[in-house]
PDB file of C-alpha atoms in Angstrom:
ATOM      1  CA  MET A  11       0.058   0.021  -0.040  1.00 90.00           C
ATOM      2  CA  ILE A  12       1.084   3.318  -0.831  1.00 95.00           C
ATOM      3  CA  TYR A  13       1.126   5.612   2.331  1.00 97.00           C
ATOM      4  CA  TYR A  14       0.612   9.497   2.627  1.00 98.00           C
ATOM      5  CA  ASP A  15       1.139  11.600   5.579  1.00 98.00           C
ATOM      6  CA  LEU A  16      -0.409  15.142   4.982  1.00 97.00           C
ATOM      7  CA  ASN A  17       0.745  17.051   8.226  1.00 97.00           C
ATOM      8  CA  LEU A  18       4.533  16.993   9.382  1.00 97.00           C
ATOM      9  CA  LYS A  19       5.151  20.337  11.164  1.00 96.00           C
ATOM     10  CA  GLY A  20       8.026  22.040   9.095  1.00 96.00           C
ATOM     11  CA  SER A  21      10.136  24.524  10.636  1.00 96.00           C
ATOM     12  CA  THR A  22      13.796  24.772   9.201  1.00 96.00           C
ATOM     13  CA  TYR A  23      15.875  23.165   6.299  1.00 96.00           C
ATOM     14  CA  GLN A  24      17.670  21.001   8.409  1.00 95.00           C
ATOM     15  CA  ASN A  25      14.748  19.877  10.363  1.00 96.00           C
ATOM     16  CA  ASP A  26      12.611  19.169   7.409  1.00 96.00           C
ATOM     17  CA  TYR A  27      15.608  17.630   5.837  1.00 94.00           C
ATOM     18  CA  ASN A  28      15.730  14.951   8.917  1.00 95.00           C
ATOM     19  CA  LEU A  29      11.897  14.249   8.861  1.00 95.00           C
ATOM     20  CA  ILE A  30      11.749  13.437   5.364  1.00 94.00           C
ATOM     21  CA  LYS A  31      15.048  11.474   5.683  1.00 92.00           C
ATOM     22  CA  GLN A  32      13.506   9.371   8.366  1.00 94.00           C
ATOM     23  CA  ALA A  33       9.955   9.017   7.220  1.00 94.00           C
ATOM     24  CA  ASN A  34      11.366   7.652   3.964  1.00 91.00           C
ATOM     25  CA  GLN A  35      13.050   5.131   6.024  1.00 91.00           C
ATOM     26  CA  LEU A  36       9.863   4.109   7.599  1.00 93.00           C
ATOM     27  CA  GLY A  37       8.095   3.628   4.448  1.00 93.00           C
ATOM     28  CA  TRP A  38       6.003   6.936   3.731  1.00 95.00           C
ATOM     29  CA  ASN A  39       5.532   7.649   0.123  1.00 94.00           C
ATOM     30  CA  TYR A  40       4.243  11.036   0.360  1.00 96.00           C
ATOM     31  CA  LEU A  41       5.108  13.719   2.854  1.00 96.00           C
ATOM     32  CA  ASN A  42       3.263  17.213   3.137  1.00 97.00           C
ATOM     33  CA  LEU A  43       4.849  19.814   5.457  1.00 97.00           C
ATOM     34  CA  LEU A  44       3.101  22.215   6.967  1.00 98.00           C
ATOM     35  CA  TYR A  45       4.199  25.609   8.283  1.00 98.00           C
ATOM     36  CA  SER A  46       2.483  28.604   9.992  1.00 96.00           C
ATOM     37  CA  PRO A  47       1.568  31.630   7.406  1.00 96.00           C
ATOM     38  CA  ASP A  48       4.409  33.675   8.822  1.00 94.00           C
ATOM     39  CA  ASP A  49       6.955  31.018   7.722  1.00 96.00           C
ATOM     40  CA  TYR A  50       5.140  29.535   4.706  1.00 97.00           C
ATOM     41  CA  PHE A  51       7.163  31.635   2.411  1.00 95.00           C
ATOM     42  CA  ASN A  52      10.416  31.409   4.039  1.00 96.00           C
ATOM     43  CA  ALA A  53       9.934  27.797   3.592  1.00 96.00           C
ATOM     44  CA  LEU A  54       9.076  28.010  -0.210  1.00 95.00           C
ATOM     45  CA  ASP A  55      12.754  29.710  -0.324  1.00 96.00           C
ATOM     46  CA  TYR A  56      14.295  26.531   0.317  1.00 96.00           C
ATOM     47  CA  LYS A  57      11.803  24.210  -1.105  1.00 93.00           C
ATOM     48  CA  ASP A  58      13.626  23.442  -4.487  1.00 93.00           C
ATOM     49  CA  LYS A  59      17.098  22.375  -2.493  1.00 93.00           C
ATOM     50  CA  LEU A  60      14.615  20.522   0.109  1.00 92.00           C
ATOM     51  CA  VAL A  61      13.271  18.656  -2.791  1.00 88.00           C
ATOM     52  CA  GLU A  62      16.655  17.933  -4.439  1.00 88.00           C
ATOM     53  CA  ASP A  63      18.286  16.770  -1.323  1.00 88.00           C
ATOM     54  CA  SER A  64      15.340  14.623  -0.525  1.00 84.00           C
ATOM     55  CA  TYR A  65      15.399  12.829  -3.754  1.00 79.00           C
ATOM     56  CA  ASP A  66      18.841  11.532  -3.165  1.00 75.00           C
ATOM     57  CA  ILE A  67      17.687  10.226   0.105  1.00 73.00           C
ATOM     58  CA  SER A  68      14.664   8.933  -1.405  1.00 62.00           C
ATOM     59  CA  GLN A  69      15.595   7.752  -4.745  1.00 65.00           C
ATOM     60  CA  ASN A  70      12.578   9.134  -6.089  1.00 59.00           C
ATOM     61  CA  THR A  71      10.633   7.226  -3.989  1.00 71.00           C
ATOM     62  CA  THR A  72       9.110   9.820  -1.578  1.00 82.00           C
ATOM     63  CA  GLU A  73       7.026  12.868  -2.934  1.00 91.00           C
ATOM     64  CA  ILE A  74       7.145  16.221  -1.052  1.00 93.00           C
ATOM     65  CA  GLY A  75       4.396  18.976  -0.407  1.00 94.00           C
ATOM     66  CA  MET A  76       3.936  21.908   1.146  1.00 96.00           C
ATOM     67  CA  GLY A  77       0.886  24.104   2.861  1.00 97.00           C
ATOM     68  CA  ILE A  78      -0.079  26.046   6.003  1.00 97.00           C
ATOM     69  CA  TYR A  79      -1.268  25.009   9.183  1.00 97.00           C
ATOM     70  CA  ILE A  80      -3.615  27.455  11.008  1.00 97.00           C
ATOM     71  CA  TYR A  81      -3.687  27.795  14.708  1.00 94.00           C
ATOM     72  CA  ASP A  82      -5.886  30.969  14.996  1.00 80.00           C
ATOM     73  CA  SER A  83      -8.721  30.705  17.340  1.00 81.00           C
ATOM     74  CA  ASN A  84     -10.508  33.573  15.965  1.00 92.00           C
ATOM     75  CA  PRO A  85     -13.283  32.340  13.285  1.00 94.00           C
ATOM     76  CA  ASN A  86     -12.595  35.439  11.337  1.00 95.00           C
ATOM     77  CA  GLU A  87      -9.028  35.367  11.175  1.00 96.00           C
ATOM     78  CA  ILE A  88      -9.137  31.935   9.766  1.00 96.00           C
ATOM     79  CA  ARG A  89     -11.328  33.072   6.697  1.00 95.00           C
ATOM     80  CA  LYS A  90      -8.845  35.831   6.185  1.00 96.00           C
ATOM     81  CA  ILE A  91      -5.849  33.852   6.537  1.00 96.00           C
ATOM     82  CA  THR A  92      -7.660  30.918   3.881  1.00 96.00           C
ATOM     83  CA  ASN A  93      -8.706  33.664   1.558  1.00 95.00           C
ATOM     84  CA  LYS A  94      -5.397  35.091   1.535  1.00 95.00           C
ATOM     85  CA  PHE A  95      -3.664  31.855   0.936  1.00 96.00           C
ATOM     86  CA  ARG A  96      -5.869  29.743  -0.929  1.00 95.00           C
ATOM     87  CA  ASN A  97      -4.027  30.469  -4.260  1.00 91.00           C
ATOM     88  CA  LYS A  98      -0.643  30.888  -3.011  1.00 92.00           C
ATOM     89  CA  ALA A  99      -0.509  27.478  -0.756  1.00 93.00           C
ATOM     90  CA  ASP A 100      -1.044  23.990  -2.081  1.00 90.00           C
ATOM     91  CA  PHE A 101      -2.554  22.843   1.052  1.00 96.00           C
ATOM     92  CA  ILE A 102      -4.522  24.712   4.113  1.00 98.00           C
ATOM     93  CA  SER A 103      -4.977  22.761   7.402  1.00 98.00           C
ATOM     94  CA  VAL A 104      -6.610  24.279  10.424  1.00 98.00           C
ATOM     95  CA  PHE A 105      -6.129  23.238  14.327  1.00 97.00           C
ATOM     96  CA  GLY A 106      -9.475  22.369  15.576  1.00 97.00           C
ATOM     97  CA  GLY A 107     -11.097  21.433  18.850  1.00 96.00           C
ATOM     98  CA  LYS A 108     -13.157  24.773  19.925  1.00 95.00           C
ATOM     99  CA  ASN A 109     -16.872  24.313  18.517  1.00 96.00           C
ATOM    100  CA  GLU A 110     -17.059  27.522  16.577  1.00 96.00           C
ATOM    101  CA  ILE A 111     -13.943  26.433  14.912  1.00 97.00           C
ATOM    102  CA  ASN A 112     -14.917  23.197  13.981  1.00 98.00           C
ATOM    103  CA  ARG A 113     -17.755  24.390  12.634  1.00 97.00           C
ATOM    104  CA  VAL A 114     -16.372  27.344  10.620  1.00 97.00           C
ATOM    105  CA  VAL A 115     -13.714  25.044   9.116  1.00 98.00           C
ATOM    106  CA  LEU A 116     -16.458  22.535   8.099  1.00 98.00           C
ATOM    107  CA  GLU A 117     -18.139  25.158   6.429  1.00 97.00           C
ATOM    108  CA  ASN A 118     -15.450  26.321   4.418  1.00 97.00           C
ATOM    109  CA  ARG A 119     -14.679  24.513   1.100  1.00 95.00           C
ATOM    110  CA  HIS A 120     -11.562  26.397   0.276  1.00 96.00           C
ATOM    111  CA  ILE A 121     -10.086  24.560   3.771  1.00 97.00           C
ATOM    112  CA  ASP A 122      -8.373  20.982   3.047  1.00 98.00           C
ATOM    113  CA  VAL A 123      -8.624  19.467   6.463  1.00 98.00           C
ATOM    114  CA  LEU A 124      -9.798  20.239   9.840  1.00 98.00           C
ATOM    115  CA  SER A 125      -7.213  18.809  12.304  1.00 98.00           C
ATOM    116  CA  ARG A 126      -7.958  17.528  15.456  1.00 98.00           C
ATOM    117  CA  PRO A 127     -11.577  18.622  16.271  1.00 98.00           C
ATOM    118  CA  TYR A 128     -11.762  16.554  19.304  1.00 97.00           C
ATOM    119  CA  TYR A 129      -8.607  18.400  21.083  1.00 95.00           C
ATOM    120  CA  ARG A 130      -9.035  18.901  24.553  1.00 93.00           C
ATOM    121  CA  ARG A 131     -12.719  17.953  24.744  1.00 95.00           C
ATOM    122  CA  ASN A 132     -14.950  15.906  26.588  1.00 95.00           C
ATOM    123  CA  ASP A 133     -16.616  14.780  23.036  1.00 97.00           C
ATOM    124  CA  CYS A 134     -15.267  14.000  19.522  1.00 98.00           C
ATOM    125  CA  GLY A 135     -15.622  17.755  18.516  1.00 97.00           C
ATOM    126  CA  ILE A 136     -18.373  16.842  15.318  1.00 97.00           C
ATOM    127  CA  ASN A 137     -21.812  15.734  15.398  1.00 98.00           C
ATOM    128  CA  HIS A 138     -24.315  14.604  12.674  1.00 98.00           C
ATOM    129  CA  VAL A 139     -24.493  18.092  11.595  1.00 98.00           C
ATOM    130  CA  LEU A 140     -20.806  18.886  10.947  1.00 98.00           C
ATOM    131  CA  SER A 141     -20.428  15.455   9.713  1.00 98.00           C
ATOM    132  CA  LYS A 142     -22.950  16.425   6.480  1.00 98.00           C
ATOM    133  CA  GLU A 143     -20.941  19.765   6.464  1.00 98.00           C
ATOM    134  CA  ALA A 144     -17.714  17.711   5.915  1.00 98.00           C
ATOM    135  CA  LEU A 145     -19.026  15.568   3.511  1.00 98.00           C
ATOM    136  CA  LYS A 146     -20.818  18.512   1.429  1.00 98.00           C
ATOM    137  CA  ASN A 147     -17.640  20.844   1.661  1.00 97.00           C
ATOM    138  CA  GLN A 148     -15.274  17.808   1.249  1.00 97.00           C
ATOM    139  CA  VAL A 149     -13.231  18.936   4.294  1.00 98.00           C
ATOM    140  CA  ALA A 150     -11.451  16.076   5.686  1.00 98.00           C
ATOM    141  CA  ILE A 151     -11.400  15.119   9.485  1.00 98.00           C
ATOM    142  CA  GLU A 152      -7.855  14.572  10.558  1.00 98.00           C
ATOM    143  CA  LEU A 153      -6.946  12.228  13.107  1.00 98.00           C
ATOM    144  CA  SER A 154      -3.459  12.699  14.736  1.00 97.00           C
ATOM    145  CA  PHE A 155      -1.456   9.521  15.787  1.00 97.00           C
ATOM    146  CA  ARG A 156       0.833  12.000  17.943  1.00 95.00           C
ATOM    147  CA  ASP A 157      -2.025  12.434  20.523  1.00 96.00           C
ATOM    148  CA  VAL A 158      -1.851   8.709  21.220  1.00 95.00           C
ATOM    149  CA  LEU A 159       1.803   8.914  21.370  1.00 93.00           C
ATOM    150  CA  THR A 160       2.333  11.504  23.679  1.00 91.00           C
ATOM    151  CA  ASN A 161      -0.564  11.078  26.291  1.00 89.00           C
ATOM    152  CA  PHE A 162      -1.103   8.608  28.688  1.00 90.00           C
ATOM    153  CA  LEU A 163      -3.621   7.498  31.146  1.00 89.00           C
ATOM    154  CA  SER A 164      -7.081   9.034  31.352  1.00 92.00           C
ATOM    155  CA  TYR A 165      -6.328  11.614  28.567  1.00 91.00           C
ATOM    156  CA  ARG A 166      -5.317   8.830  25.843  1.00 94.00           C
ATOM    157  CA  SER A 167      -8.259   6.546  26.505  1.00 95.00           C
ATOM    158  CA  LYS A 168     -10.219   9.726  26.097  1.00 96.00           C
ATOM    159  CA  VAL A 169      -8.767  10.347  22.623  1.00 97.00           C
ATOM    160  CA  LEU A 170      -9.281   6.744  21.773  1.00 97.00           C
ATOM    161  CA  SER A 171     -12.803   7.031  22.296  1.00 97.00           C
ATOM    162  CA  HIS A 172     -12.806  10.189  20.076  1.00 98.00           C
ATOM    163  CA  PHE A 173     -11.204   8.256  17.334  1.00 98.00           C
ATOM    164  CA  ARG A 174     -13.858   5.668  17.743  1.00 98.00           C
ATOM    165  CA  ASP A 175     -16.945   7.966  17.526  1.00 98.00           C
ATOM    166  CA  ILE A 176     -15.422   9.556  14.537  1.00 98.00           C
ATOM    167  CA  ILE A 177     -14.590   6.720  12.547  1.00 98.00           C
ATOM    168  CA  GLN A 178     -18.660   5.747  13.326  1.00 98.00           C
ATOM    169  CA  LEU A 179     -19.751   9.178  11.888  1.00 98.00           C
ATOM    170  CA  GLN A 180     -17.377   8.680   9.165  1.00 98.00           C
ATOM    171  CA  ARG A 181     -18.836   5.392   8.166  1.00 98.00           C
ATOM    172  CA  LYS A 182     -22.374   6.986   8.298  1.00 98.00           C
ATOM    173  CA  PHE A 183     -21.965  10.320   6.715  1.00 98.00           C
ATOM    174  CA  LYS A 184     -19.023   9.275   4.280  1.00 98.00           C
ATOM    175  CA  PHE A 185     -17.115  12.471   4.903  1.00 98.00           C
ATOM    176  CA  PRO A 186     -13.037  12.489   4.068  1.00 98.00           C
ATOM    177  CA  LEU A 187     -11.126  11.015   6.806  1.00 98.00           C
ATOM    178  CA  ILE A 188      -7.296  10.809   7.065  1.00 98.00           C
ATOM    179  CA  ILE A 189      -4.380   9.837   9.699  1.00 98.00           C
ATOM    180  CA  SER A 190      -1.358  11.771  10.036  1.00 97.00           C
ATOM    181  CA  THR A 191       1.666  11.391  12.337  1.00 96.00           C
ATOM    182  CA  SER A 192       1.459  15.530  13.149  1.00 96.00           C
ATOM    183  CA  SER A 193       5.392  14.819  13.507  1.00 95.00           C
ATOM    184  CA  GLU A 194       7.452  17.753  15.131  1.00 94.00           C
ATOM    185  CA  ASP A 195      10.702  16.074  15.106  1.00 92.00           C
ATOM    186  CA  VAL A 196      12.225  12.501  14.278  1.00 93.00           C
ATOM    187  CA  PHE A 197      11.262  11.139  17.509  1.00 92.00           C
ATOM    188  CA  ASP A 198       7.275  11.414  16.825  1.00 92.00           C
ATOM    189  CA  ILE A 199       7.642   9.359  13.376  1.00 94.00           C
ATOM    190  CA  ARG A 200       6.209   5.857  13.248  1.00 95.00           C
ATOM    191  CA  SER A 201       6.348   3.428  10.168  1.00 96.00           C
ATOM    192  CA  PRO A 202       3.109   3.481   8.710  1.00 97.00           C
ATOM    193  CA  ARG A 203       2.450  -0.227   8.787  1.00 97.00           C
ATOM    194  CA  ASP A 204       2.556   0.071  12.960  1.00 97.00           C
ATOM    195  CA  ILE A 205       0.188   3.133  12.765  1.00 98.00           C
ATOM    196  CA  ALA A 206      -2.018   0.900  10.377  1.00 98.00           C
ATOM    197  CA  SER A 207      -1.780  -1.931  12.525  1.00 97.00           C
ATOM    198  CA  PHE A 208      -2.600  -0.128  15.738  1.00 97.00           C
ATOM    199  CA  PHE A 209      -5.984   1.608  13.839  1.00 97.00           C
ATOM    200  CA  ARG A 210      -6.646  -2.089  12.859  1.00 97.00           C
ATOM    201  CA  GLN A 211      -7.171  -2.762  16.304  1.00 96.00           C
ATOM    202  CA  LEU A 212      -9.583   0.270  16.679  1.00 94.00           C
ATOM    203  CA  GLY A 213     -11.647  -1.866  14.233  1.00 95.00           C
ATOM    204  CA  LEU A 214     -10.788   0.000  10.648  1.00 97.00           C
ATOM    205  CA  SER A 215     -10.828  -2.581   7.869  1.00 98.00           C
ATOM    206  CA  ASP A 216      -8.095  -3.117   5.461  1.00 97.00           C
ATOM    207  CA  ASP A 217     -10.461  -0.947   2.616  1.00 98.00           C
ATOM    208  CA  GLU A 218     -10.667   1.891   5.096  1.00 98.00           C
ATOM    209  CA  LEU A 219      -6.841   1.911   6.105  1.00 98.00           C
ATOM    210  CA  GLU A 220      -6.419   2.417   2.307  1.00 98.00           C
ATOM    211  CA  ASN A 221      -8.846   5.464   2.159  1.00 98.00           C
ATOM    212  CA  VAL A 222      -7.350   7.092   5.368  1.00 98.00           C
ATOM    213  CA  PHE A 223      -3.925   6.397   3.984  1.00 98.00           C
ATOM    214  CA  TYR A 224      -3.907   6.587   0.399  1.00 98.00           C
ATOM    215  CA  THR A 225      -7.305   7.124  -1.590  1.00 98.00           C
ATOM    216  CA  THR A 226      -8.484  10.004   0.365  1.00 98.00           C
ATOM    217  CA  PRO A 227      -5.146  12.141   0.940  1.00 98.00           C
ATOM    218  CA  LYS A 228      -4.189  11.484  -2.756  1.00 97.00           C
ATOM    219  CA  SER A 229      -7.689  12.713  -4.028  1.00 97.00           C
ATOM    220  CA  ILE A 230      -6.921  16.069  -1.619  1.00 97.00           C
ATOM    221  CA  VAL A 231      -3.307  16.556  -3.249  1.00 96.00           C
ATOM    222  CA  ASP A 232      -4.504  15.635  -7.065  1.00 95.00           C
ATOM    223  CA  PHE A 233      -7.624  18.105  -6.776  1.00 95.00           C
ATOM    224  CA  ASN A 234      -5.302  20.620  -5.358  1.00 94.00           C
ATOM    225  CA  GLU A 235      -3.013  20.570  -8.041  1.00 91.00           C
ATOM    226  CA  HIS A 236      -5.689  21.714 -10.376  1.00 87.00           C
ATOM    227  CA  ARG A 237      -7.958  23.928  -8.049  1.00 79.00           C
ATOM    228  CA  ARG A 238      -7.152  27.409  -9.654  1.00 68.00           C
ATOM    229  CA  GLU A 239      -8.778  25.569 -12.710  1.00 66.00           C
ATOM    230  CA  TYR A 240     -12.040  25.512 -11.357  1.00 56.00           C
ATOM    231  CA  ILE A 241     -14.125  28.436 -11.654  1.00 47.00           C
ATOM    232  CA  PHE A 242     -16.549  27.108  -9.334  1.00 47.00           C
ATOM    233  CA  GLU A 243     -17.939  24.023  -8.309  1.00 53.00           C
ATOM    234  CA  GLY A 244     -18.534  21.749 -11.211  1.00 53.00           C
ATOM    235  CA  VAL A 245     -17.009  24.347 -13.673  1.00 48.00           C
ATOM    236  CA  LYS A 246     -13.086  23.760 -15.076  1.00 50.00           C
ATOM    237  CA  ILE A 247     -11.322  25.634 -17.276  1.00 49.00           C
ATOM    238  CA  VAL A 248     -10.293  23.289 -19.784  1.00 53.00           C
ATOM    239  CA  LYS A 249      -6.640  24.151 -21.810  1.00 58.00           C
ATOM    240  CA  LYS A 250      -6.807  23.940 -25.734  1.00 56.00           C
ATOM    241  CA  GLU A 251      -4.551  20.754 -25.183  1.00 57.00           C
ATOM    242  CA  ASP A 252      -6.670  19.052 -22.976  1.00 56.00           C
ATOM    243  CA  LYS A 253      -9.817  18.808 -25.333  1.00 53.00           C
ATOM    244  CA  VAL A 254     -10.416  15.974 -26.847  1.00 48.00           C
ATOM    245  CA  ASP A 255     -11.588  15.750 -30.667  1.00 47.00           C
TER     246      ASP A 255
END
């Protein structure tokens, strides 16, 4: 199976390079580095070098993308940042947890991912209404393995319960769902096969694992490659060379 991780925390060239090197050795095929809006353009300055140097590591087996990760807790700021970066960044993810944040993100089709809607909550952060919005606007829900890795005792149990609740909602409403490592350094990264085995114990089938690790994240990446060609939903600019006689 091919494995996509759409959430590695980008920071500096050296740290990003180390993350890519470790992730490649563990078997990840596509890696998406996420930066704050303030750091994104700095990262673009060394992107070509990072991709070139990573090519030597992976022997062309690992692809690399870059995007932004919005932490802002103000819904108006989230809208403002999204509008500013939608045509400049290949990927937009928003850190969730608060009711108003989860709602405003899932209602916005210009955002790709709502990350960790369950964060520090007593429930999973989404309900039937928000599940329908996620499906309607094709905003993926992200489960972070780091929340299992770095927490213990009662809070870890709570996270696992939230994962199960979100999985049950996804099975009913069919919104896009992805799993990431949310790695910040090389000590956070785990093998995709190990993570897949963990989620298999939570009840995910082989088909569901393929969806969360490959089919869904790949569809996000592929759509964003052509996002600028869509005038509005269902209407795409067709280049002359794309026309079929």
